Tab-separated table of N, CA and C in Angstrom:
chain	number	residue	atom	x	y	z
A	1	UNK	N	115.361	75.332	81.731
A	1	UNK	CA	115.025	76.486	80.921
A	1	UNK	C	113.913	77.303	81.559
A	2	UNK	N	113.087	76.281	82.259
A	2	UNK	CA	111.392	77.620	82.564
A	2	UNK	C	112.086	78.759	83.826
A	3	UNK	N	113.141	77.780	84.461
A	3	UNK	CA	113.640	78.855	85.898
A	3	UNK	C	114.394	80.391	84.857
A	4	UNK	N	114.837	79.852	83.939
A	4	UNK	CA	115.680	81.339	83.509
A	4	UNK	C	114.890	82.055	82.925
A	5	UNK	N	113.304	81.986	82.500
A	5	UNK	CA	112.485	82.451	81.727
A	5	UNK	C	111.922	83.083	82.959
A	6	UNK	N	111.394	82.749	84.022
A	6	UNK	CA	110.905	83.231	85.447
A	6	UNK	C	111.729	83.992	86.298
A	7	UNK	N	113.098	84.145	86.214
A	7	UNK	CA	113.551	84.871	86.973
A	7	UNK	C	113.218	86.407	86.672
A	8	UNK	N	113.187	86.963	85.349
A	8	UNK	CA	112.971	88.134	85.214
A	8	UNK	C	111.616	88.901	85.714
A	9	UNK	N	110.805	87.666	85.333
A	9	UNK	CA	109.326	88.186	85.942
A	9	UNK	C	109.224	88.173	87.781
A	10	UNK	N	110.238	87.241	88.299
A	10	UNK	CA	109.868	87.381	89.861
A	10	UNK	C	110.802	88.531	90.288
A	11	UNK	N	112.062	89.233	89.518
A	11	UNK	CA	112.514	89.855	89.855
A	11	UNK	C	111.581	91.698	89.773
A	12	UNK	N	111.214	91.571	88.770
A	12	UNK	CA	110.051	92.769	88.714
A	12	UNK	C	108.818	92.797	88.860
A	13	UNK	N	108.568	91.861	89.418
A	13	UNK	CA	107.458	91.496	90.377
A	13	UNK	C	107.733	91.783	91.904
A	14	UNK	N	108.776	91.621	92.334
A	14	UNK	CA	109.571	92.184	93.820
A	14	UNK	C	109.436	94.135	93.301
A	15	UNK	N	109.942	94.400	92.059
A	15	UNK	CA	110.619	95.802	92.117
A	15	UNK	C	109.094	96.765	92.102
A	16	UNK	N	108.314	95.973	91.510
A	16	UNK	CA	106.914	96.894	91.115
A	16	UNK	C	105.872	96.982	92.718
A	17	UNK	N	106.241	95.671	93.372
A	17	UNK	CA	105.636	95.803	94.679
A	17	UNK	C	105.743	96.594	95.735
A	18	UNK	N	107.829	97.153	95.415
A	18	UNK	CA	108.746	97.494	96.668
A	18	UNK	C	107.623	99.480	95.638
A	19	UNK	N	107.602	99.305	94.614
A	19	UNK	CA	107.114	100.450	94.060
A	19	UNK	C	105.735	101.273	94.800
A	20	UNK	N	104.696	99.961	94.547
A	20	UNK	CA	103.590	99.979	95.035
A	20	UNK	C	103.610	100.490	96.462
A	21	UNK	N	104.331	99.839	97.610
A	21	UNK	CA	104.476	99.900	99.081
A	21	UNK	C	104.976	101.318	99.195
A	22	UNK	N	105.938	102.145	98.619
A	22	UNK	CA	106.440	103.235	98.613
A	22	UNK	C	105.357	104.167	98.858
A	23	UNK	N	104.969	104.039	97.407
A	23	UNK	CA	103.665	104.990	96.774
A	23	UNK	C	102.507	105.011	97.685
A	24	UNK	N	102.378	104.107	98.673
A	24	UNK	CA	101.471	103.921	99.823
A	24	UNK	C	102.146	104.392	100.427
A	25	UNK	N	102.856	103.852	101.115
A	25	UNK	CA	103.463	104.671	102.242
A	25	UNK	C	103.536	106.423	101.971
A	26	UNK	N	103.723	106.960	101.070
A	26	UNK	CA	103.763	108.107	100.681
A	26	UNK	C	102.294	108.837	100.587
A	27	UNK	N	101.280	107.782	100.195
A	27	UNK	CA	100.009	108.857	100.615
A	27	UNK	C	99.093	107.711	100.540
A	28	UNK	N	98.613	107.406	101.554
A	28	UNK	CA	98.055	105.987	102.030
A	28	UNK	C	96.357	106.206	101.248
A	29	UNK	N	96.272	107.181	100.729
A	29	UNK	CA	94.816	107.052	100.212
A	29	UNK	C	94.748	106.719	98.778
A	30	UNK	N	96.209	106.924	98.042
A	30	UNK	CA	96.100	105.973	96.770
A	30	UNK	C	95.438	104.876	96.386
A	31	UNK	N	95.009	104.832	95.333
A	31	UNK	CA	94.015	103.679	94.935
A	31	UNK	C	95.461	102.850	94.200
A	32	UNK	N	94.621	101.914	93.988
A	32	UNK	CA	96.228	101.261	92.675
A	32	UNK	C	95.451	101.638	91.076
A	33	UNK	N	94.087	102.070	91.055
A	33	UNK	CA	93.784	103.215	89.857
A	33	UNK	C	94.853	103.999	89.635
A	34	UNK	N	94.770	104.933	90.745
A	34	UNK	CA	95.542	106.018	90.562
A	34	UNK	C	96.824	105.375	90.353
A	35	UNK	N	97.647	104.351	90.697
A	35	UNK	CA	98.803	104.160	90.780
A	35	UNK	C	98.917	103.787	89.671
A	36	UNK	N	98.615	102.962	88.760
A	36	UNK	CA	98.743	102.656	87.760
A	36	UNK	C	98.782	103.375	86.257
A	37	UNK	N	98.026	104.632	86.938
A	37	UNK	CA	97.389	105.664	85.530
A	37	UNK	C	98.423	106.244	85.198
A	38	UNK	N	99.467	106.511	86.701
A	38	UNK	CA	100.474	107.169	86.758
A	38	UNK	C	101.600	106.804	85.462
A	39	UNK	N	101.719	105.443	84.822
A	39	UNK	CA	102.552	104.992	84.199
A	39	UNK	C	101.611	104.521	82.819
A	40	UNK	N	100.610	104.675	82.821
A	40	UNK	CA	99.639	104.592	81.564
A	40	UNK	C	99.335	102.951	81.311
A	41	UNK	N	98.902	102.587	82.677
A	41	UNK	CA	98.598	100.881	82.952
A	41	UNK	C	97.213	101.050	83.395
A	42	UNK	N	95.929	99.539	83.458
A	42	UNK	CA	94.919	99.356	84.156
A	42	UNK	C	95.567	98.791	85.182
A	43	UNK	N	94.449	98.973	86.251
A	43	UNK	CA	94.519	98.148	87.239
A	43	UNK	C	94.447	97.216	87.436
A	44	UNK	N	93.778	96.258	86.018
A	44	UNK	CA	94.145	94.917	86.269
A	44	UNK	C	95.553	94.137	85.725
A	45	UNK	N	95.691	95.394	85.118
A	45	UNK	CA	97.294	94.855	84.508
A	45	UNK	C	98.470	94.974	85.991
A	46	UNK	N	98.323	96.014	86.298
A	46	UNK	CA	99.027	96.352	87.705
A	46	UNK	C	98.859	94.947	88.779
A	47	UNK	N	97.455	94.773	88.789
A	47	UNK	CA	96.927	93.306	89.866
A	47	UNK	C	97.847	92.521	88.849
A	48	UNK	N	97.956	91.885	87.817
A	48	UNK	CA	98.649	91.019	87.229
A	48	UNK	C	100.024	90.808	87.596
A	49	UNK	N	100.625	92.166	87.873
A	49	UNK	CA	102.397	92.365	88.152
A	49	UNK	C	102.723	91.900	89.166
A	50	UNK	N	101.510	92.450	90.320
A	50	UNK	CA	102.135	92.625	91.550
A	50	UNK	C	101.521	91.048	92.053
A	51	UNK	N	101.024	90.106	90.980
A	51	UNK	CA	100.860	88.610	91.612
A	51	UNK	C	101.854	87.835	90.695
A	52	UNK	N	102.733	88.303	89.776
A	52	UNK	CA	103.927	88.245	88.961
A	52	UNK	C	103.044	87.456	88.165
A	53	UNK	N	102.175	87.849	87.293
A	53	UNK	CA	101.431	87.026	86.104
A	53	UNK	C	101.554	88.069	85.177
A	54	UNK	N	102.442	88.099	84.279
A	54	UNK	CA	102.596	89.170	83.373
A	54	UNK	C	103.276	89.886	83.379
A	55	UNK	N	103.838	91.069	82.682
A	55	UNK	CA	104.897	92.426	82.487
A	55	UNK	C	104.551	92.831	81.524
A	56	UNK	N	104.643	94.340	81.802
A	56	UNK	CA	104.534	95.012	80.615
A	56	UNK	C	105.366	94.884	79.426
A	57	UNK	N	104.947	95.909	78.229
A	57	UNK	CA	105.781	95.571	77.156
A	57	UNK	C	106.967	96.609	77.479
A	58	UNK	N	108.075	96.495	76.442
A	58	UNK	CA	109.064	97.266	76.128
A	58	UNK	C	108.760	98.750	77.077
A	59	UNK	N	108.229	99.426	76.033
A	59	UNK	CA	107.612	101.014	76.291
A	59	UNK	C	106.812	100.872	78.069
A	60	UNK	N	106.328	100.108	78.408
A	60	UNK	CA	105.267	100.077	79.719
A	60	UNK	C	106.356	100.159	80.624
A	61	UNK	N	107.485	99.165	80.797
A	61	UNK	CA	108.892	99.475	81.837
A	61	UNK	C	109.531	101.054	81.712
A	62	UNK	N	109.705	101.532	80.423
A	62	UNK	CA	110.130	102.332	79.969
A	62	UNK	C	109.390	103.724	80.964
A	63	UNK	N	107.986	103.497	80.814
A	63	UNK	CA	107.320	104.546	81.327
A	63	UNK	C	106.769	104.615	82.841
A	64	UNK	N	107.274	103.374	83.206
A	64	UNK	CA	107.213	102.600	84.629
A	64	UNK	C	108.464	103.490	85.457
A	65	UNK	N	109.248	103.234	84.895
A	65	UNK	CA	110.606	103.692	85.360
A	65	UNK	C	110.756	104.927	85.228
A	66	UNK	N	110.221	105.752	84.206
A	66	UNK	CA	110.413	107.390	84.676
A	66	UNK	C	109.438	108.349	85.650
A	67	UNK	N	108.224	107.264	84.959
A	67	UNK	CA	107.077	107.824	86.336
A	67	UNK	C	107.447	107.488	87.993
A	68	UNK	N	108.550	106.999	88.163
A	68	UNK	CA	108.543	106.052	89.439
A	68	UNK	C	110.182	106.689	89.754
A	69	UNK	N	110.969	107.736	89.016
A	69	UNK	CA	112.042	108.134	88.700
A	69	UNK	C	112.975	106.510	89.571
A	70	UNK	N	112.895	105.546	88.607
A	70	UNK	CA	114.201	104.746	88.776
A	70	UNK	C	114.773	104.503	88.044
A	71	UNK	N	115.462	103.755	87.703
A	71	UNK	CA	116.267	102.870	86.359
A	71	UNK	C	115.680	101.759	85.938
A	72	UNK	N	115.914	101.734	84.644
A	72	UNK	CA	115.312	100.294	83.994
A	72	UNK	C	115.929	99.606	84.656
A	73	UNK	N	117.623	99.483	84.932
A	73	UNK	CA	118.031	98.229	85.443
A	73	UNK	C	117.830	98.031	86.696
A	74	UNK	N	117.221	98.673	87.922
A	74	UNK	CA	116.592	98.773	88.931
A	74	UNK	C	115.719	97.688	88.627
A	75	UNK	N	114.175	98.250	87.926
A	75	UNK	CA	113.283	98.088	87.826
A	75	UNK	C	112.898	96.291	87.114
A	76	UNK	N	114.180	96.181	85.958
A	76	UNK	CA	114.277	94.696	85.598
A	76	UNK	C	115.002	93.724	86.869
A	77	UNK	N	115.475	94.349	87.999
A	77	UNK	CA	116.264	93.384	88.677
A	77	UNK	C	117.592	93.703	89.397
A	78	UNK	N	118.674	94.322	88.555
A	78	UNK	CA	119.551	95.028	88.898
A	78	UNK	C	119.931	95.615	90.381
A	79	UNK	N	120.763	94.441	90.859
A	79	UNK	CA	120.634	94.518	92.171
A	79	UNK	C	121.952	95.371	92.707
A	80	UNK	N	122.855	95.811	91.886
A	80	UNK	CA	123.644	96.699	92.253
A	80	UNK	C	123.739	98.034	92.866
A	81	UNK	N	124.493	98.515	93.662
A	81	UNK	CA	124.217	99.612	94.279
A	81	UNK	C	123.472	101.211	93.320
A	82	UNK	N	123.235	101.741	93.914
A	82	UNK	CA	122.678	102.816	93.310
A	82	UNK	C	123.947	103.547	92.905
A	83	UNK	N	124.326	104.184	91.504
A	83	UNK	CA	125.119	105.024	90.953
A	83	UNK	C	124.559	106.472	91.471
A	84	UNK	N	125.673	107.604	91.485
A	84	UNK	CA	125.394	108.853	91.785
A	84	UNK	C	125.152	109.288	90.724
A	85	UNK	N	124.629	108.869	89.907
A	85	UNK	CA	123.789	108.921	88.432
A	85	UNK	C	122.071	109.040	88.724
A	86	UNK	N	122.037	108.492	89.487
A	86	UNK	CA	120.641	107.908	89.729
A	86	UNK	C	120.318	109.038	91.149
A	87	UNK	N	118.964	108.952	90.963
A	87	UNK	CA	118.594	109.942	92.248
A	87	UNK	C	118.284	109.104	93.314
A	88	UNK	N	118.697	110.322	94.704
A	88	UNK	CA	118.123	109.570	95.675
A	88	UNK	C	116.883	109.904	96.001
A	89	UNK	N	116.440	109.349	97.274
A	89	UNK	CA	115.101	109.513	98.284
A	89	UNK	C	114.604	110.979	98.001
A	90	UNK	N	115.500	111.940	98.418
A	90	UNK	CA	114.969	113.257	98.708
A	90	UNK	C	114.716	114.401	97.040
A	91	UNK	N	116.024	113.781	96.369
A	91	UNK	CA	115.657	114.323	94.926
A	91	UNK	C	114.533	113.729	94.018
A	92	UNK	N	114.006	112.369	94.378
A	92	UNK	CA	113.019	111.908	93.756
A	92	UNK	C	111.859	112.570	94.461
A	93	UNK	N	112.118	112.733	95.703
A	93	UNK	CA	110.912	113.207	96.487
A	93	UNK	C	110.193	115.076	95.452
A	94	UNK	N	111.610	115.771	95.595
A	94	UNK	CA	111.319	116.909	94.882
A	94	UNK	C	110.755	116.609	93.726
A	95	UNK	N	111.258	116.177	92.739
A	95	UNK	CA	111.285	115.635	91.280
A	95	UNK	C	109.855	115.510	91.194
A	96	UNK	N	109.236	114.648	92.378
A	96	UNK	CA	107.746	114.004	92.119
A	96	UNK	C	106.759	115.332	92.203
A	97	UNK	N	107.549	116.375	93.366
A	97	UNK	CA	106.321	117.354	93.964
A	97	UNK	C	106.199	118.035	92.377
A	98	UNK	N	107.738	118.923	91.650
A	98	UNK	CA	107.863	119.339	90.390
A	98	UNK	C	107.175	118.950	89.098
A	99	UNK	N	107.090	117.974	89.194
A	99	UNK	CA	106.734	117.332	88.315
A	99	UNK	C	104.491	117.304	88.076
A	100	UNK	N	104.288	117.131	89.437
A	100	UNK	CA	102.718	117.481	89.918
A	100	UNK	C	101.949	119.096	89.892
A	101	UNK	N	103.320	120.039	89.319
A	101	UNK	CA	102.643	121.266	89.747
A	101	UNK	C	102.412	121.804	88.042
A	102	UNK	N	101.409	122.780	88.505
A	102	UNK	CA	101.700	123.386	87.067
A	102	UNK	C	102.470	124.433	86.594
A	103	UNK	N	102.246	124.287	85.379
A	103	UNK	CA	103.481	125.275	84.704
A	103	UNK	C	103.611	126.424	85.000
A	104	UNK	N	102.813	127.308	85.508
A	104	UNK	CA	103.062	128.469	86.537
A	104	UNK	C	104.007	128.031	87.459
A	105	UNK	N	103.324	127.534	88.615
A	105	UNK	CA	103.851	127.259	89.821
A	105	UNK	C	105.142	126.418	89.330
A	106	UNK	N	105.456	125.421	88.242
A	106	UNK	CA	107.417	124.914	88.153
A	106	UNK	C	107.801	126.343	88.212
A	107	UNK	N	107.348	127.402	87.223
A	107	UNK	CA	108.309	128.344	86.436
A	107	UNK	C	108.539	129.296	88.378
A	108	UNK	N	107.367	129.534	88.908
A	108	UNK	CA	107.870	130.103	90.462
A	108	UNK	C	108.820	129.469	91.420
A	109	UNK	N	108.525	127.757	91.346
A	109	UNK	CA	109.541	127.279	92.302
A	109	UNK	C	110.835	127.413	91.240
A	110	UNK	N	111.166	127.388	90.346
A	110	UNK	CA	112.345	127.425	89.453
A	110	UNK	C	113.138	129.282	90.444
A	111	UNK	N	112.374	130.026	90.062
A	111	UNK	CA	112.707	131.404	90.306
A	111	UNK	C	113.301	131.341	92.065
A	112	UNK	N	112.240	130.435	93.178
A	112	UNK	CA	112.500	130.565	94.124
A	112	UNK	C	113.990	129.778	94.142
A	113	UNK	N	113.967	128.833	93.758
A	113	UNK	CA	115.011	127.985	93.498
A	113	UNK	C	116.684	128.454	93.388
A	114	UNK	N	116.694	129.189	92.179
A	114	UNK	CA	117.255	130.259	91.641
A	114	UNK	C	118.213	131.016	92.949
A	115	UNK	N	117.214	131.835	93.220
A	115	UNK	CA	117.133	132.549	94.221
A	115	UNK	C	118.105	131.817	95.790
A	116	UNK	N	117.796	130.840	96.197
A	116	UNK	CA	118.035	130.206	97.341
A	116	UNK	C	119.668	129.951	96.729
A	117	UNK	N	119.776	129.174	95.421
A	117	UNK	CA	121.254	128.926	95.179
A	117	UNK	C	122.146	130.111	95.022
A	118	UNK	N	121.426	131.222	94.655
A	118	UNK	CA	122.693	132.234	94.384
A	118	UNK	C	122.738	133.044	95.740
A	119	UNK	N	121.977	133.292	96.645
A	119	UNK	CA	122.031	133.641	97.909
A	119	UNK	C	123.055	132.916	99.231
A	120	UNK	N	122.931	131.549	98.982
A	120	UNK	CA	123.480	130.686	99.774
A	120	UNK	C	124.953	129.765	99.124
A	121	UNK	N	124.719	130.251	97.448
A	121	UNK	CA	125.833	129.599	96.370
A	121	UNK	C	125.914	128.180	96.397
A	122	UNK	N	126.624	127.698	95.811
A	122	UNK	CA	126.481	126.187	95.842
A	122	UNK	C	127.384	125.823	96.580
A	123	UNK	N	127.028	124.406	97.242
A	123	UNK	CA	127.196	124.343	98.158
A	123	UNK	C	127.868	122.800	97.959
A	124	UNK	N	129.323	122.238	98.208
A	124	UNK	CA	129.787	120.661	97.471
A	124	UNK	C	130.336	119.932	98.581
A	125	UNK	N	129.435	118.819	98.394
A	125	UNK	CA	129.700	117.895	99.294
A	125	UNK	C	130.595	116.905	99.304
């Protein structure tokens, strides 16, 4: 019984780390403050995850997973391929810059945006 009670925690204990390493790699001067605030966690709760002693509640995955644009079932374990439901690398990449700007500057990149698709039209891959 304790192995089936532990698998969930070592499995999002892998997903929150592969999280962590990203988020570094992406701007190496992150604190895990900052990383954590991002999803409305302390840092010692974050130190707790990423030594798999603990998980958040319900709502904390919940808000883990949109700040981090993945899937819950990603994020619990879910080792299946990525659905074209789900974003990739480069749309999460946008998503994150969008998401950081303010409401001026969305409503301008929206317009530039706009602009680029009806000039160039859409385009199907």
């Amino acid at each position: 019984m304790g192995k089936v009670m532990d698998m969930p925690k070592t499995r999002f204990q892998k997903r929150i780390n592969e999280l962590w390493q990203q988020a570094k790699d992406k701007d190496c001067r992150l604190t895990q403050t900052e990383f954590s605030e991002r999803f409305g966690a302390t840092r010692n709760a974050l130190l707790g995850w990423l030594r798999g002693a603990g998980q958040p509640d319900a709502d904390g995955f919940v808000r883990i997973a949109c700040s981090e644009n993945v899937s819950l079932a990603w994020l619990l374990g879910d080792d299946r391929h990525q659905s074209e439901q789900e974003l990739c690398r480069d749309e999460k990449e946008l998503l994150d810059i969008f998401r950081r700007l303010t409401s001026e500057h969305k409503e301008d990149l929206l317009t530039i945006a706009k602009q680029f698709q009806s000039h160039y039209g859409q385009i199907v891959i």
